[in-house]
PDB file of C-alpha atoms in Angstrom:
ATOM      1  CA  VAL A   1     101.886   1.299  41.700  1.00 89.00           C
ATOM      2  CA  ILE A   2      99.661  -1.764  42.076  1.00 90.00           C
ATOM      3  CA  GLY A   3      98.188  -3.498  39.048  1.00 91.00           C
ATOM      4  CA  VAL A   4      97.555  -6.746  37.247  1.00 92.00           C
ATOM      5  CA  VAL A   5     100.093  -7.884  34.638  1.00 93.00           C
ATOM      6  CA  ILE A   6      98.248  -8.028  31.294  1.00 92.00           C
ATOM      7  CA  GLY A   7     101.229  -8.682  29.024  1.00 91.00           C
ATOM      8  CA  LYS A   8     104.893  -9.603  29.216  1.00 93.00           C
ATOM      9  CA  THR A   9     107.812 -10.058  26.811  1.00 92.00           C
ATOM     10  CA  ASP A  10     110.619 -12.589  26.878  1.00 93.00           C
ATOM     11  CA  VAL A  11     114.056 -11.657  28.218  1.00 95.00           C
ATOM     12  CA  ARG A  12     116.410 -10.430  25.492  1.00 93.00           C
ATOM     13  CA  GLY A  13     120.116  -9.619  25.534  1.00 92.00           C
ATOM     14  CA  PHE A  14     121.866  -6.843  23.600  1.00 88.00           C
ATOM     15  CA  PRO A  15     125.522  -5.857  23.247  1.00 84.00           C
ATOM     16  CA  ASP A  16     126.342  -3.162  25.796  1.00 81.00           C
ATOM     17  CA  ARG A  17     127.604  -0.067  23.962  1.00 82.00           C
ATOM     18  CA  LYS A  18     129.314   1.272  27.092  1.00 82.00           C
ATOM     19  CA  ASN A  19     131.117  -1.969  28.020  1.00 81.00           C
ATOM     20  CA  ILE A  20     132.334  -3.544  24.803  1.00 83.00           C
ATOM     21  CA  GLY A  21     132.192  -7.340  24.943  1.00 81.00           C
ATOM     22  CA  SER A  22     129.421  -7.509  27.545  1.00 84.00           C
ATOM     23  CA  GLU A  23     125.642  -7.664  27.264  1.00 90.00           C
ATOM     24  CA  ARG A  24     122.718  -5.851  28.847  1.00 90.00           C
ATOM     25  CA  TYR A  25     119.409  -7.611  29.273  1.00 94.00           C
ATOM     26  CA  THR A  26     115.856  -6.351  29.106  1.00 93.00           C
ATOM     27  CA  PHE A  27     112.231  -7.369  29.288  1.00 94.00           C
ATOM     28  CA  SER A  28     109.025  -5.412  29.552  1.00 94.00           C
ATOM     29  CA  PHE A  29     105.515  -5.911  30.798  1.00 95.00           C
ATOM     30  CA  THR A  30     102.237  -4.012  30.903  1.00 93.00           C
ATOM     31  CA  ILE A  31     100.184  -3.477  34.057  1.00 94.00           C
ATOM     32  CA  ARG A  32      96.616  -2.273  34.420  1.00 92.00           C
ATOM     33  CA  ASP A  33      94.880  -0.789  37.453  1.00 90.00           C
ATOM     34  CA  SER A  34      91.544   0.312  35.965  1.00 88.00           C
ATOM     35  CA  PRO A  35      89.416  -0.324  32.864  1.00 87.00           C
ATOM     36  CA  THR A  36      90.858   2.815  31.257  1.00 87.00           C
ATOM     37  CA  TYR A  37      94.482   2.971  32.386  1.00 90.00           C
ATOM     38  CA  PHE A  38      97.452   0.710  31.775  1.00 92.00           C
ATOM     39  CA  ILE A  39     101.157   1.425  31.374  1.00 93.00           C
ATOM     40  CA  ASN A  40     104.276  -0.259  30.027  1.00 93.00           C
ATOM     41  CA  VAL A  41     107.136  -1.109  32.383  1.00 95.00           C
ATOM     42  CA  ASN A  42     110.680  -1.630  31.083  1.00 94.00           C
ATOM     43  CA  SER A  43     113.625  -3.128  32.903  1.00 94.00           C
ATOM     44  CA  TRP A  44     117.285  -3.179  31.864  1.00 90.00           C
ATOM     45  CA  GLY A  45     120.246  -4.655  33.695  1.00 90.00           C
ATOM     46  CA  ARG A  46     122.515  -7.590  34.345  1.00 91.00           C
ATOM     47  CA  GLU A  47     121.356 -10.992  33.099  1.00 93.00           C
ATOM     48  CA  GLU A  48     120.917 -12.425  36.616  1.00 95.00           C
ATOM     49  CA  TYR A  49     118.734  -9.505  37.752  1.00 94.00           C
ATOM     50  CA  ILE A  50     116.563  -9.441  34.624  1.00 95.00           C
ATOM     51  CA  ARG A  51     116.028 -13.215  34.478  1.00 96.00           C
ATOM     52  CA  SER A  52     115.216 -13.379  38.196  1.00 95.00           C
ATOM     53  CA  LEU A  53     112.776 -10.467  37.926  1.00 96.00           C
ATOM     54  CA  SER A  54     111.102 -11.904  34.833  1.00 96.00           C
ATOM     55  CA  GLU A  55     110.650 -15.307  36.481  1.00 96.00           C
ATOM     56  CA  SER A  56     109.191 -13.796  39.669  1.00 95.00           C
ATOM     57  CA  PHE A  57     105.730 -13.159  38.139  1.00 94.00           C
ATOM     58  CA  ARG A  58     103.597 -13.989  35.100  1.00 92.00           C
ATOM     59  CA  VAL A  59     100.625 -12.620  33.185  1.00 91.00           C
ATOM     60  CA  GLY A  60      97.598 -12.550  35.486  1.00 89.00           C
ATOM     61  CA  ASP A  61      99.594 -11.850  38.646  1.00 91.00           C
ATOM     62  CA  CYS A  62      98.948  -8.755  40.717  1.00 91.00           C
ATOM     63  CA  VAL A  63     102.173  -6.830  41.379  1.00 93.00           C
ATOM     64  CA  THR A  64     103.289  -3.868  43.439  1.00 93.00           C
ATOM     65  CA  ILE A  65     106.032  -1.736  41.900  1.00 95.00           C
ATOM     66  CA  GLU A  66     108.038   0.441  44.269  1.00 95.00           C
ATOM     67  CA  ASN A  67     110.324   3.301  43.217  1.00 95.00           C
ATOM     68  CA  PRO A  68     110.072   3.084  39.426  1.00 95.00           C
ATOM     69  CA  LEU A  69     111.489   5.908  37.342  1.00 94.00           C
ATOM     70  CA  VAL A  70     108.702   7.683  35.438  1.00 94.00           C
ATOM     71  CA  GLN A  71     109.771   8.659  31.925  1.00 92.00           C
ATOM     72  CA  THR A  72     108.045  10.292  28.986  1.00 92.00           C
ATOM     73  CA  LYS A  73     107.673   7.683  26.275  1.00 87.00           C
ATOM     74  CA  GLU A  74     108.853   8.253  22.734  1.00 83.00           C
ATOM     75  CA  ALA A  75     105.545   7.221  21.168  1.00 68.00           C
ATOM     76  CA  GLU A  76     106.766   6.337  17.691  1.00 69.00           C
ATOM     77  CA  ARG A  77     109.712   4.267  18.930  1.00 69.00           C
ATOM     78  CA  GLU A  78     108.114   2.806  22.064  1.00 64.00           C
ATOM     79  CA  GLU A  79     104.926   1.598  20.443  1.00 64.00           C
ATOM     80  CA  LYS A  80     106.818  -0.315  17.797  1.00 66.00           C
ATOM     81  CA  PHE A  81     107.878  -2.835  20.454  1.00 68.00           C
ATOM     82  CA  ASN A  82     105.263  -2.443  23.231  1.00 74.00           C
ATOM     83  CA  PRO A  83     101.484  -2.235  23.438  1.00 77.00           C
ATOM     84  CA  VAL A  84     100.011   1.190  22.743  1.00 80.00           C
ATOM     85  CA  THR A  85      98.934   2.689  26.071  1.00 84.00           C
ATOM     86  CA  PRO A  86      96.738   5.689  26.898  1.00 83.00           C
ATOM     87  CA  SER A  87      99.558   7.222  28.975  1.00 85.00           C
ATOM     88  CA  CYS A  88     102.324   9.420  27.598  1.00 88.00           C
ATOM     89  CA  TYR A  89     104.618   7.870  30.224  1.00 91.00           C
ATOM     90  CA  LYS A  90     106.368   4.581  30.888  1.00 92.00           C
ATOM     91  CA  LEU A  91     107.922   3.122  34.013  1.00 95.00           C
ATOM     92  CA  LEU A  92     111.565   2.076  34.159  1.00 95.00           C
ATOM     93  CA  LEU A  93     112.800  -0.388  36.773  1.00 95.00           C
ATOM     94  CA  SER A  94     116.272  -0.027  38.206  1.00 89.00           C
ATOM     95  CA  GLU A  95     118.144  -2.877  39.873  1.00 89.00           C
ATOM     96  CA  ASN A  96     119.427  -0.568  42.608  1.00 90.00           C
ATOM     97  CA  HIS A  97     116.251   1.372  43.387  1.00 92.00           C
ATOM     98  CA  SER A  98     113.108  -0.446  42.230  1.00 93.00           C
ATOM     99  CA  VAL A  99     111.286  -3.410  43.742  1.00 93.00           C
ATOM    100  CA  VAL A 100     108.554  -5.591  42.218  1.00 94.00           C
ATOM    101  CA  LYS A 101     106.510  -7.691  44.632  1.00 92.00           C
ATOM    102  CA  THR A 102     103.831 -10.212  43.730  1.00 90.00           C
ATOM    103  CA  CYS A 103     100.634  -9.762  45.732  1.00 84.00           C
ATOM    104  CA  SER A 104      99.483 -12.865  47.538  1.00 72.00           C
ATOM    105  CA  THR A 105      96.106 -14.344  46.609  1.00 62.00           C
ATOM    106  CA  TYR A 106      94.324 -12.949  49.664  1.00 60.00           C
ATOM    107  CA  GLU A 107      95.705  -9.450  48.960  1.00 61.00           C
ATOM    108  CA  MET A 108      94.410  -9.457  45.383  1.00 65.00           C
ATOM    109  CA  ASP A 109      91.409  -7.325  44.647  1.00 68.00           C
ATOM    110  CA  THR A 110      88.841  -9.096  42.468  1.00 73.00           C
ATOM    111  CA  LYS A 111      88.396  -5.785  40.606  1.00 76.00           C
ATOM    112  CA  LEU A 112      92.017  -6.020  39.461  1.00 78.00           C
ATOM    113  CA  LEU A 113      91.621  -9.603  38.276  1.00 76.00           C
ATOM    114  CA  SER A 114      88.580  -8.685  36.191  1.00 78.00           C
ATOM    115  CA  LEU A 115      90.765  -6.191  34.282  1.00 83.00           C
ATOM    116  CA  LEU A 116      92.772  -9.064  32.851  1.00 77.00           C
ATOM    117  CA  HIS A 117      89.952  -9.925  30.445  1.00 77.00           C
ATOM    118  CA  LEU A 118      89.239  -6.426  29.120  1.00 79.00           C
ATOM    119  CA  PRO A 119      90.536  -5.567  25.647  1.00 75.00           C
ATOM    120  CA  VAL A 120      93.105  -2.773  25.505  1.00 77.00           C
ATOM    121  CA  LYS A 121      91.675  -1.304  22.305  1.00 74.00           C
ATOM    122  CA  ASP A 122      88.489   0.633  21.635  1.00 73.00           C
ATOM    123  CA  PRO A 123      85.674  -1.881  21.026  1.00 70.00           C
ATOM    124  CA  GLN A 124      84.760   0.024  17.849  1.00 77.00           C
ATOM    125  CA  ASP A 125      88.282  -0.446  16.443  1.00 78.00           C
ATOM    126  CA  TYR A 126      88.135  -4.182  15.648  1.00 80.00           C
ATOM    127  CA  TYR A 127      87.486  -6.218  12.546  1.00 81.00           C
ATOM    128  CA  SER A 128      85.769  -9.567  12.772  1.00 81.00           C
ATOM    129  CA  LEU A 129      87.270 -12.510  10.913  1.00 83.00           C
ATOM    130  CA  GLY A 130      84.161 -12.482   8.701  1.00 84.00           C
ATOM    131  CA  ASP A 131      84.807  -8.852   7.731  1.00 83.00           C
ATOM    132  CA  ILE A 132      88.382  -9.689   6.853  1.00 84.00           C
ATOM    133  CA  VAL A 133      87.385 -12.652   4.701  1.00 86.00           C
ATOM    134  CA  ALA A 134      84.653 -10.640   2.937  1.00 88.00           C
ATOM    135  CA  ASN A 135      86.743  -7.492   2.410  1.00 83.00           C
ATOM    136  CA  GLY A 136      90.236  -8.947   2.189  1.00 78.00           C
ATOM    137  CA  GLN A 137      91.209  -7.188  -1.040  1.00 81.00           C
ATOM    138  CA  SER A 138      90.271  -3.704   0.191  1.00 84.00           C
ATOM    139  CA  LEU A 139      92.113  -4.313   3.489  1.00 81.00           C
ATOM    140  CA  HIS A 140      95.326  -5.515   1.827  1.00 81.00           C
ATOM    141  CA  GLY A 141      98.384  -3.771   3.305  1.00 81.00           C
ATOM    142  CA  ARG A 142      96.505  -2.213   6.227  1.00 79.00           C
ATOM    143  CA  ILE A 143      97.248  -2.918   9.877  1.00 77.00           C
ATOM    144  CA  LEU A 144      94.100  -4.203  11.596  1.00 79.00           C
ATOM    145  CA  ASN A 145      93.001  -4.954  15.126  1.00 80.00           C
ATOM    146  CA  VAL A 146      91.380  -8.367  15.433  1.00 80.00           C
ATOM    147  CA  LEU A 147      89.538  -9.608  18.500  1.00 74.00           C
ATOM    148  CA  ALA A 148      89.359 -13.396  18.552  1.00 75.00           C
ATOM    149  CA  ALA A 149      89.225 -16.277  20.973  1.00 76.00           C
ATOM    150  CA  VAL A 150      91.274 -19.472  20.865  1.00 80.00           C
ATOM    151  CA  MET A 151      88.922 -22.427  20.488  1.00 84.00           C
ATOM    152  CA  SER A 152      91.497 -25.175  20.810  1.00 88.00           C
ATOM    153  CA  VAL A 153      95.201 -25.794  20.951  1.00 88.00           C
ATOM    154  CA  SER A 154      96.621 -29.034  19.632  1.00 88.00           C
TER     155      SER A 154
END
């Protein structure tokens, strides 16, 4: 699978239920290869493997994923912690079988890079900040999609 990384989580550690006293580490990212399709990728493993993998690329990089395990996602559980994707599948990376390679600049397709700036939600499914201010009371308690741009950081 070749795609552009459009989102990425931080590395997190969890107690390993199989090996009491040790930890397993995880991080996930989302890749996109067309305007319509993108998929979440999860990786679990030893701290050294997960940290090294996470540091090997960043959002905006083009990556090639070799030998991922394709799994059916558990929509309700998965989408609580990852972006909602149009696929009913997710990819799982294994330390022993999977490889993630960053594409060099000359290998990158400009079509892939343009996907980085496309929203992942339906353009009709957003509220403007003005709508939220004007209708705040009626929207109270609802989960909304907001499309906004950062004007400055200070």
